[in-house]
C-alpha positions as a printed NumPy array, in Angstrom:
array([[  3.454, -13.868,  27.378],
       [  3.547, -16.282,  24.472],
       [  4.979, -19.729,  25.125],
       [  6.817, -18.336,  28.148],
       [  8.307, -15.387,  26.267],
       [  7.408, -11.794,  27.082],
       [  6.909,  -9.244,  24.328],
       [  5.317,  -5.88 ,  23.566],
       [  2.593,  -5.732,  20.968],
       [  0.521,  -3.227,  19.033],
       [ -3.049,  -3.861,  17.931],
       [ -3.294,  -4.143,  14.148],
       [ -6.377,  -1.907,  13.945],
       [ -4.621,   0.801,  15.954],
       [ -1.608,   0.631,  13.625],
       [ -3.831,   1.066,  10.54 ],
       [ -6.032,   3.767,  12.13 ],
       [ -3.035,   5.82 ,  13.239],
       [ -1.347,   5.388,   9.871],
       [ -4.426,   6.617,   7.995],
       [ -4.984,   9.56 ,  10.345],
       [ -1.348,  10.677,  10.169],
       [ -1.222,  10.304,   6.394],
       [ -4.318,  12.459,   5.912],
       [ -3.145,  15.06 ,   8.436],
       [  0.316,  15.389,   6.916],
       [ -1.036,  15.6  ,   3.352],
       [ -3.603,  18.243,   4.358],
       [ -0.878,  20.232,   6.126],
       [  1.426,  19.988,   3.109],
       [ -1.305,  21.151,   0.742],
       [ -3.135,  23.73 ,   2.837],
       [ -0.305,  25.243,   4.892],
       [  2.853,  24.682,   2.867],
       [  1.358,  24.985,  -0.619],
       [  2.626,  21.611,  -1.824],
       [  1.02 ,  20.119,  -4.929],
       [  1.68 ,  17.155,  -7.182],
       [  3.119,  13.785,  -6.285],
       [  4.643,  13.009,  -2.914],
       [  6.676,  10.042,  -1.703],
       [  5.432,   8.775,   1.649],
       [  7.83 ,   6.7  ,   3.752],
       [  6.741,   5.047,   6.997],
       [  8.611,   3.   ,   9.575],
       [  7.435,   0.895,  12.489],
       [ 10.124,   0.417,  15.154],
       [ 10.081,  -1.494,  18.403],
       [ 12.141,   1.304,  19.966],
       [ 13.603,   4.642,  18.792],
       [ 17.167,   3.278,  18.766],
       [ 16.146,   0.633,  16.18 ],
       [ 15.592,   3.305,  13.524],
       [ 18.696,   3.839,  11.35 ],
       [ 18.69 ,   7.56 ,  12.194],
       [ 17.529,   7.107,  15.775],
       [ 19.405,   7.797,  19.002],
       [ 21.87 ,   5.378,  20.548],
       [ 20.555,   2.492,  22.603],
       [ 19.913,   3.53 ,  26.198],
       [ 21.44 ,   1.526,  29.017],
       [ 18.235,  -0.094,  30.223],
       [ 17.069,  -3.589,  30.964],
       [ 16.865,  -5.861,  27.92 ],
       [ 14.189,  -4.727,  25.469],
       [ 11.16 ,  -6.926,  24.896],
       [ 10.532,  -8.089,  21.34 ],
       [  7.746,  -6.377,  19.389],
       [  4.789,  -8.007,  17.627],
       [  1.528,  -6.977,  15.967],
       [ -1.517,  -8.77 ,  17.306],
       [ -5.218,  -8.093,  17.643],
       [ -7.408,  -7.516,  20.654],
       [-11.052,  -8.431,  20.649],
       [-13.826,  -5.841,  20.462],
       [-13.722,  -5.14 ,  24.196],
       [ -9.942,  -5.2  ,  24.543],
       [ -9.924,  -8.05 ,  27.015],
       [ -8.388, -10.844,  24.956],
       [ -5.43 , -10.774,  22.602],
       [ -5.409, -12.826,  19.403],
       [ -1.877, -13.621,  18.236],
       [ -1.319, -12.65 ,  14.584],
       [  2.449, -12.256,  14.235],
       [  4.426, -15.328,  13.328],
       [  7.67 , -13.494,  14.072],
       [  8.893, -10.366,  15.791],
       [ 10.509,  -7.523,  13.878],
       [ 12.616,  -4.694,  15.335],
       [ 12.189,  -2.412,  12.286],
       [  9.852,  -2.425,   9.269],
       [  9.408,   0.245,   6.611],
       [  7.349,   0.915,   3.49 ],
       [  6.864,   3.647,   0.927],
       [  4.249,   4.719,  -1.616],
       [  3.872,   7.549,  -4.111],
       [  0.557,   9.417,  -4.216],
       [ -0.937,  12.759,  -5.143],
       [ -1.057,  15.242,  -2.28 ],
       [ -4.64 ,  16.296,  -3.073],
       [ -5.87 ,  12.688,  -3.153],
       [ -4.482,  11.986,   0.312],
       [ -5.569,  15.306,   1.82 ],
       [ -9.158,  14.904,   0.592],
       [ -9.527,  11.647,   2.537],
       [-11.203,   9.707,  -0.27 ],
       [-10.572,   6.205,  -1.539],
       [ -7.014,   7.083,  -2.637],
       [ -6.138,   7.693,   1.008],
       [ -7.52 ,   4.273,   1.909],
       [ -5.592,   2.633,  -0.936],
       [ -2.317,   4.245,   0.12 ],
       [ -2.953,   3.348,   3.767],
       [ -3.785,  -0.259,   2.863],
       [ -0.635,  -0.59 ,   0.764],
       [  1.606,   0.847,   3.491],
       [ -0.051,  -1.176,   6.262],
       [  0.219,  -4.405,   4.266],
       [  3.934,  -3.794,   3.681],
       [  4.522,  -3.103,   7.383],
       [  2.671,  -6.137,   8.738],
       [  4.29 ,  -8.523,   6.249],
       [  7.546,  -8.006,   8.15 ],
       [  5.78 ,  -9.616,  11.116],
       [  4.617, -12.631,   9.082],
       [  1.047, -11.365,   8.594],
       [ -0.119, -11.624,   4.944],
       [ -2.161,  -8.411,   4.98 ],
       [ -3.622,  -5.875,   7.379],
       [ -7.178,  -7.16 ,   7.228],
       [ -8.547,  -3.858,   8.39 ],
       [-12.101,  -4.457,   9.603],
       [-13.484,  -1.146,   8.366],
       [-11.521,  -0.931,   5.093],
       [-14.717,  -1.126,   3.003],
       [-16.437,   1.455,   5.196],
       [-13.41 ,   3.741,   5.042],
       [-13.301,   3.469,   1.249],
       [-16.771,   4.917,   1.011],
       [-16.171,   7.575,   3.68 ],
       [-15.611,  10.27 ,   1.08 ],
       [-18.889,   9.579,  -0.682],
       [-21.848,  10.964,   1.237],
       [-25.438,  10.646,   0.086],
       [-26.949,  14.085,   0.593],
       [-30.399,  13.286,  -0.777]])
Protein backbone atom coordinates (compact mmCIF):
# COMPACT_ATOMS: atom_id res chain seq x y z
CA UNK A 1 0.00 0.00 0.00
CA UNK A 2 1.23 3.47 -0.85
CA UNK A 3 -1.10 6.37 -0.12
CA UNK A 4 -4.03 3.95 -0.17
CA UNK A 5 -3.07 2.36 -3.48
CA UNK A 6 -2.04 -1.28 -3.77
CA UNK A 7 0.80 -2.33 -6.05
CA UNK A 8 3.29 -5.11 -6.69
CA UNK A 9 6.97 -4.34 -6.37
CA UNK A 10 10.36 -5.89 -7.04
CA UNK A 11 13.43 -5.20 -4.93
CA UNK A 12 16.03 -3.25 -6.89
CA UNK A 13 18.92 -5.45 -5.72
CA UNK A 14 17.05 -8.58 -6.82
CA UNK A 15 16.44 -7.05 -10.26
CA UNK A 16 20.16 -6.25 -10.69
CA UNK A 17 21.35 -9.60 -9.25
CA UNK A 18 19.04 -11.60 -11.51
CA UNK A 19 19.98 -9.50 -14.52
CA UNK A 20 23.70 -10.05 -13.95
CA UNK A 21 23.30 -13.78 -13.31
CA UNK A 22 21.15 -14.31 -16.41
CA UNK A 23 23.47 -12.24 -18.60
CA UNK A 24 26.53 -14.25 -17.54
CA UNK A 25 24.70 -17.58 -17.89
CA UNK A 26 23.37 -16.81 -21.36
CA UNK A 27 26.73 -15.51 -22.60
CA UNK A 28 28.55 -18.57 -21.23
CA UNK A 29 25.99 -20.85 -22.88
CA UNK A 30 26.30 -19.01 -26.19
CA UNK A 31 30.09 -19.24 -26.13
CA UNK A 32 30.66 -22.67 -24.60
CA UNK A 33 27.70 -24.65 -25.97
CA UNK A 34 26.68 -22.90 -29.17
CA UNK A 35 30.12 -21.73 -30.31
CA UNK A 36 29.15 -18.06 -30.60
CA UNK A 37 31.95 -15.49 -30.72
CA UNK A 38 32.21 -11.78 -31.37
CA UNK A 39 29.73 -9.06 -30.53
CA UNK A 40 26.22 -9.76 -29.30
CA UNK A 41 23.22 -7.48 -28.86
CA UNK A 42 21.55 -8.02 -25.50
CA UNK A 43 17.93 -6.90 -25.13
CA UNK A 44 16.11 -7.04 -21.79
CA UNK A 45 12.56 -6.21 -20.78
CA UNK A 46 10.91 -5.81 -17.40
CA UNK A 47 7.13 -6.32 -17.53
CA UNK A 48 4.51 -6.13 -14.82
CA UNK A 49 2.75 -9.10 -16.44
CA UNK A 50 3.37 -11.35 -19.47
CA UNK A 51 0.53 -9.76 -21.46
CA UNK A 52 2.27 -6.35 -21.24
CA UNK A 53 5.12 -7.55 -23.47
CA UNK A 54 4.52 -6.71 -27.15
CA UNK A 55 4.93 -10.38 -28.10
CA UNK A 56 3.25 -11.74 -24.99
CA UNK A 57 -0.02 -13.63 -24.66
CA UNK A 58 -3.41 -11.94 -24.54
CA UNK A 59 -4.60 -10.47 -21.26
CA UNK A 60 -6.26 -13.10 -19.09
CA UNK A 61 -9.72 -12.46 -17.71
CA UNK A 62 -8.69 -11.91 -14.10
CA UNK A 63 -9.27 -9.29 -11.48
CA UNK A 64 -7.70 -5.91 -12.25
CA UNK A 65 -3.90 -6.07 -12.26
CA UNK A 66 -1.96 -4.19 -9.61
CA UNK A 67 0.53 -1.60 -10.82
CA UNK A 68 4.23 -2.51 -10.69
CA UNK A 69 7.05 -0.58 -9.01
CA UNK A 70 10.71 -1.07 -8.10
CA UNK A 71 11.49 -0.42 -4.46
CA UNK A 72 14.04 -1.56 -1.92
CA UNK A 73 13.74 -3.67 1.18
CA UNK A 74 16.06 -3.25 4.10
CA UNK A 75 18.81 -5.74 4.93
CA UNK A 76 16.44 -8.05 6.80
CA UNK A 77 13.54 -7.76 4.36
CA UNK A 78 11.15 -6.38 6.93
CA UNK A 79 10.71 -2.81 5.72
CA UNK A 80 10.21 -1.48 2.21
CA UNK A 81 11.78 1.80 1.10
CA UNK A 82 9.87 3.40 -1.76
CA UNK A 83 12.15 4.27 -4.70
CA UNK A 84 9.84 4.48 -7.72
CA UNK A 85 8.25 7.82 -8.44
CA UNK A 86 5.96 6.20 -11.00
CA UNK A 87 4.77 2.78 -12.07
CA UNK A 88 5.64 1.31 -15.45
CA UNK A 89 3.93 -1.63 -17.18
CA UNK A 90 6.84 -2.30 -19.57
CA UNK A 91 10.48 -1.15 -19.71
CA UNK A 92 13.25 -2.34 -22.02
CA UNK A 93 16.94 -1.72 -22.68
CA UNK A 94 19.69 -3.01 -24.93
CA UNK A 95 23.49 -3.07 -25.01
CA UNK A 96 26.14 -4.47 -27.33
CA UNK A 97 29.02 -6.42 -25.79
CA UNK A 98 31.56 -9.10 -26.60
CA UNK A 99 30.39 -12.62 -25.78
CA UNK A 100 33.70 -13.56 -24.14
CA UNK A 101 33.68 -10.47 -21.92
CA UNK A 102 30.23 -11.29 -20.56
CA UNK A 103 30.85 -15.02 -20.20
CA UNK A 104 34.09 -14.48 -18.25
CA UNK A 105 32.21 -12.53 -15.56
CA UNK A 106 34.74 -9.71 -15.29
CA UNK A 107 34.23 -5.97 -15.11
CA UNK A 108 32.69 -5.87 -18.61
CA UNK A 109 29.82 -7.99 -17.31
CA UNK A 110 29.30 -5.52 -14.46
CA UNK A 111 29.41 -2.57 -16.87
CA UNK A 112 26.82 -4.14 -19.18
CA UNK A 113 24.62 -5.08 -16.22
CA UNK A 114 24.87 -1.57 -14.76
CA UNK A 115 23.96 0.02 -18.09
CA UNK A 116 20.95 -2.26 -18.61
CA UNK A 117 19.75 -1.92 -15.01
CA UNK A 118 20.05 1.87 -15.12
CA UNK A 119 17.99 1.99 -18.32
CA UNK A 120 15.30 -0.25 -16.81
CA UNK A 121 14.91 1.62 -13.52
CA UNK A 122 14.81 5.03 -15.21
CA UNK A 123 11.39 4.05 -16.57
CA UNK A 124 10.25 3.93 -12.94
CA UNK A 125 11.63 7.40 -12.15
CA UNK A 126 14.79 6.13 -10.42
CA UNK A 127 17.96 7.90 -11.66
CA UNK A 128 20.21 4.84 -11.46
CA UNK A 129 20.30 1.34 -10.00
CA UNK A 130 22.56 2.18 -7.08
CA UNK A 131 23.61 -1.42 -6.72
CA UNK A 132 25.15 -1.81 -3.26
CA UNK A 133 27.80 -4.32 -4.32
CA UNK A 134 28.65 -2.80 -7.73
CA UNK A 135 32.23 -2.01 -6.64
CA UNK A 136 32.65 -5.47 -5.14
CA UNK A 137 31.22 -7.11 -8.25
CA UNK A 138 33.59 -5.12 -10.47
CA UNK A 139 36.56 -6.65 -8.73
CA UNK A 140 35.06 -10.16 -8.61
CA UNK A 141 37.09 -11.29 -11.60
CA UNK A 142 40.38 -10.22 -10.07
CA UNK A 143 41.55 -12.63 -7.39
CA UNK A 144 44.75 -12.20 -5.42
CA UNK A 145 46.37 -15.63 -5.40
CA UNK A 146 49.49 -14.66 -3.47
